[in-house]
Amino acid sequence: MYKVIQTSRLYEQIVQQIEDSILKGDLSEGSQLPAERDLAKQFGVSRTAVREAIKALQEKGLVDAFPGRGTFVTNETSTSMRRSLDRIIKSGEPDGWAHLVQVREILEPEIAALAAARAGAQDITAMREAIFVMDNAPCDSAAYIEADLDFHLALAEAAGNPIVLSLIDSIVGLLREQRLRIFQVTGGPERGQQHHRSILEAIRRHDAQGARVAMQAHLSQVREDSLKTPTDQTKGA
């Protein structure tokens, strides 16, 4: 599918070829790119060059990379929305982050309720796996945060509404930053895990109201932790 690279600026050539594939429609929205190792073999380059290319494609808003799940071609509408929301939140700091919590409080309890009504075995497995990763990464912010995002994206997927999934996908970058800001609040990851388990248990029982209430409790914790300053935090919490 791809041509072997023969230039010193390897990653830029990889970006160009993948971008051309997207523009031509050879790679459609939602398409998963081959694994890093396979791409390196197809292009005849190192995995480091492939990683740099994926990073550049992410910055262009053309793909999203999810640890443990793969790299996918993005929805252009979500990408445009993501950039707009990013500007709104960051230009309105510090209130912008409070506004993000408020939006989550409006959306996510109902997403959890829908997920409880519609989740299948695969959805529940995805949430359980995300919780397992978080359980095993209490001091690893990168691993914990990506698994946390996976949990909430799995909820959105289980809701069975493509608009809901697009809305959550459009704020993933902001959610990642928000989680990074509050990760080191003392006891934050542990409290978050208690809420995640409560949400999952309600979804496993197909208890819509229980899932709604559990998510409301979780977001109340997020709001409280978001208000804490760096002086309230400790390293490695």
PDB file of N, CA and C in Angstrom, residues 131 134-135 144 148 151-152 179 182-183 185-200 214-215 217-219 221-222 225:
ATOM      1  N   ILE A 131     -10.470  -0.410  34.048  1.00  0.00           N
ATOM      2  CA  ILE A 131     -10.354  -0.338  35.508  1.00  0.00           C
ATOM      3  C   ILE A 131      -9.167  -1.159  35.987  1.00  0.00           C
ATOM      4  N   MET A 134      -6.036   0.853  35.495  1.00  0.00           N
ATOM      5  CA  MET A 134      -5.933   1.918  36.498  1.00  0.00           C
ATOM      6  C   MET A 134      -5.551   1.360  37.861  1.00  0.00           C
ATOM      7  N   ASP A 135      -6.097   0.190  38.221  1.00  0.00           N
ATOM      8  CA  ASP A 135      -5.746  -0.440  39.494  1.00  0.00           C
ATOM      9  C   ASP A 135      -4.252  -0.704  39.592  1.00  0.00           C
ATOM     10  N   TYR A 144      -2.492   5.606  33.831  1.00  0.00           N
ATOM     11  CA  TYR A 144      -3.771   5.768  34.524  1.00  0.00           C
ATOM     12  C   TYR A 144      -4.726   6.644  33.716  1.00  0.00           C
ATOM     13  N   ASP A 148      -8.258   5.764  32.074  1.00  0.00           N
ATOM     14  CA  ASP A 148      -9.432   6.527  32.508  1.00  0.00           C
ATOM     15  C   ASP A 148     -10.217   7.024  31.286  1.00  0.00           C
ATOM     16  N   PHE A 151     -12.056   4.214  29.680  1.00  0.00           N
ATOM     17  CA  PHE A 151     -13.276   3.863  30.415  1.00  0.00           C
ATOM     18  C   PHE A 151     -14.442   4.748  29.985  1.00  0.00           C
ATOM     19  N   HIS A 152     -14.203   6.053  29.929  1.00  0.00           N
ATOM     20  CA  HIS A 152     -15.280   6.977  29.580  1.00  0.00           C
ATOM     21  C   HIS A 152     -15.656   6.881  28.094  1.00  0.00           C
ATOM     22  N   ARG A 179      -7.455  15.675  33.597  1.00  0.00           N
ATOM     23  CA  ARG A 179      -7.025  14.585  34.468  1.00  0.00           C
ATOM     24  C   ARG A 179      -5.575  14.761  34.909  1.00  0.00           C
ATOM     25  N   ILE A 182      -5.353  17.176  37.822  1.00  0.00           N
ATOM     26  CA  ILE A 182      -5.869  16.754  39.129  1.00  0.00           C
ATOM     27  C   ILE A 182      -5.339  15.391  39.578  1.00  0.00           C
ATOM     28  N   PHE A 183      -4.525  14.748  38.738  1.00  0.00           N
ATOM     29  CA  PHE A 183      -4.063  13.393  39.074  1.00  0.00           C
ATOM     30  C   PHE A 183      -3.344  13.331  40.418  1.00  0.00           C
ATOM     31  N   VAL A 185      -3.722  15.195  43.062  1.00  0.00           N
ATOM     32  CA  VAL A 185      -4.471  15.558  44.256  1.00  0.00           C
ATOM     33  C   VAL A 185      -4.493  14.335  45.176  1.00  0.00           C
ATOM     34  N   THR A 186      -4.132  14.522  46.411  1.00  0.00           N
ATOM     35  CA  THR A 186      -4.003  13.402  47.341  1.00  0.00           C
ATOM     36  C   THR A 186      -5.276  12.560  47.392  1.00  0.00           C
ATOM     37  N   GLY A 187      -5.129  11.262  47.088  1.00  0.00           N
ATOM     38  CA  GLY A 187      -6.267  10.347  47.141  1.00  0.00           C
ATOM     39  C   GLY A 187      -7.165  10.396  45.928  1.00  0.00           C
ATOM     40  N   GLY A 188      -6.847  11.273  44.966  1.00  0.00           N
ATOM     41  CA  GLY A 188      -7.712  11.425  43.797  1.00  0.00           C
ATOM     42  C   GLY A 188      -7.896  10.148  42.993  1.00  0.00           C
ATOM     43  N   PRO A 189      -6.803   9.483  42.589  1.00  0.00           N
ATOM     44  CA  PRO A 189      -6.957   8.245  41.818  1.00  0.00           C
ATOM     45  C   PRO A 189      -7.761   7.183  42.556  1.00  0.00           C
ATOM     46  N   GLU A 190      -7.540   7.064  43.865  1.00  0.00           N
ATOM     47  CA  GLU A 190      -8.264   6.056  44.642  1.00  0.00           C
ATOM     48  C   GLU A 190      -9.762   6.359  44.691  1.00  0.00           C
ATOM     49  N   ARG A 191     -10.114   7.619  44.905  1.00  0.00           N
ATOM     50  CA  ARG A 191     -11.531   7.998  44.912  1.00  0.00           C
ATOM     51  C   ARG A 191     -12.146   7.777  43.536  1.00  0.00           C
ATOM     52  N   GLY A 192     -11.373   8.137  42.506  1.00  0.00           N
ATOM     53  CA  GLY A 192     -11.880   7.941  41.157  1.00  0.00           C
ATOM     54  C   GLY A 192     -12.183   6.480  40.875  1.00  0.00           C
ATOM     55  N   GLN A 193     -11.306   5.590  41.341  1.00  0.00           N
ATOM     56  CA  GLN A 193     -11.510   4.167  41.113  1.00  0.00           C
ATOM     57  C   GLN A 193     -12.753   3.646  41.825  1.00  0.00           C
ATOM     58  N   GLN A 194     -13.016   4.139  43.015  1.00  0.00           N
ATOM     59  CA  GLN A 194     -14.243   3.737  43.718  1.00  0.00           C
ATOM     60  C   GLN A 194     -15.471   4.087  42.882  1.00  0.00           C
ATOM     61  N   HIS A 195     -15.453   5.284  42.306  1.00  0.00           N
ATOM     62  CA  HIS A 195     -16.583   5.704  41.481  1.00  0.00           C
ATOM     63  C   HIS A 195     -16.664   4.885  40.191  1.00  0.00           C
ATOM     64  N   HIS A 196     -15.522   4.619  39.579  1.00  0.00           N
ATOM     65  CA  HIS A 196     -15.531   3.819  38.351  1.00  0.00           C
ATOM     66  C   HIS A 196     -16.139   2.442  38.608  1.00  0.00           C
ATOM     67  N   ARG A 197     -15.784   1.846  39.733  1.00  0.00           N
ATOM     68  CA  ARG A 197     -16.325   0.518  40.047  1.00  0.00           C
ATOM     69  C   ARG A 197     -17.832   0.581  40.269  1.00  0.00           C
ATOM     70  N   SER A 198     -18.295   1.649  40.927  1.00  0.00           N
ATOM     71  CA  SER A 198     -19.739   1.803  41.164  1.00  0.00           C
ATOM     72  C   SER A 198     -20.489   1.964  39.850  1.00  0.00           C
ATOM     73  N   ILE A 199     -19.899   2.740  38.941  1.00  0.00           N
ATOM     74  CA  ILE A 199     -20.527   2.939  37.630  1.00  0.00           C
ATOM     75  C   ILE A 199     -20.587   1.616  36.880  1.00  0.00           C
ATOM     76  N   LEU A 200     -19.470   0.899  36.855  1.00  0.00           N
ATOM     77  CA  LEU A 200     -19.429  -0.377  36.148  1.00  0.00           C
ATOM     78  C   LEU A 200     -20.422  -1.374  36.726  1.00  0.00           C
ATOM     79  N   ALA A 214     -24.247   7.153  40.159  1.00  0.00           N
ATOM     80  CA  ALA A 214     -22.824   6.878  40.360  1.00  0.00           C
ATOM     81  C   ALA A 214     -21.969   7.850  39.564  1.00  0.00           C
ATOM     82  N   MET A 215     -22.388   8.181  38.347  1.00  0.00           N
ATOM     83  CA  MET A 215     -21.633   9.150  37.545  1.00  0.00           C
ATOM     84  C   MET A 215     -21.734  10.547  38.139  1.00  0.00           C
ATOM     85  N   ALA A 217     -21.953  11.266  41.249  1.00  0.00           N
ATOM     86  CA  ALA A 217     -21.040  11.268  42.394  1.00  0.00           C
ATOM     87  C   ALA A 217     -19.587  11.400  41.924  1.00  0.00           C
ATOM     88  N   HIS A 218     -19.260  10.717  40.852  1.00  0.00           N
ATOM     89  CA  HIS A 218     -17.900  10.782  40.304  1.00  0.00           C
ATOM     90  C   HIS A 218     -17.564  12.198  39.852  1.00  0.00           C
ATOM     91  N   LEU A 219     -18.491  12.834  39.154  1.00  0.00           N
ATOM     92  CA  LEU A 219     -18.221  14.174  38.639  1.00  0.00           C
ATOM     93  C   LEU A 219     -18.203  15.215  39.756  1.00  0.00           C
ATOM     94  N   GLN A 221     -16.821  14.570  42.588  1.00  0.00           N
ATOM     95  CA  GLN A 221     -15.429  14.435  43.033  1.00  0.00           C
ATOM     96  C   GLN A 221     -14.482  15.174  42.089  1.00  0.00           C
ATOM     97  N   VAL A 222     -14.717  15.056  40.773  1.00  0.00           N
ATOM     98  CA  VAL A 222     -13.879  15.739  39.791  1.00  0.00           C
ATOM     99  C   VAL A 222     -13.949  17.252  39.997  1.00  0.00           C
ATOM    100  N   ASP A 225     -11.932  18.145  43.161  1.00  0.00           N
ATOM    101  CA  ASP A 225     -10.488  18.053  42.954  1.00  0.00           C
ATOM    102  C   ASP A 225      -9.984  19.135  42.009  1.00  0.00           C
TER     103      ASP A 225
END
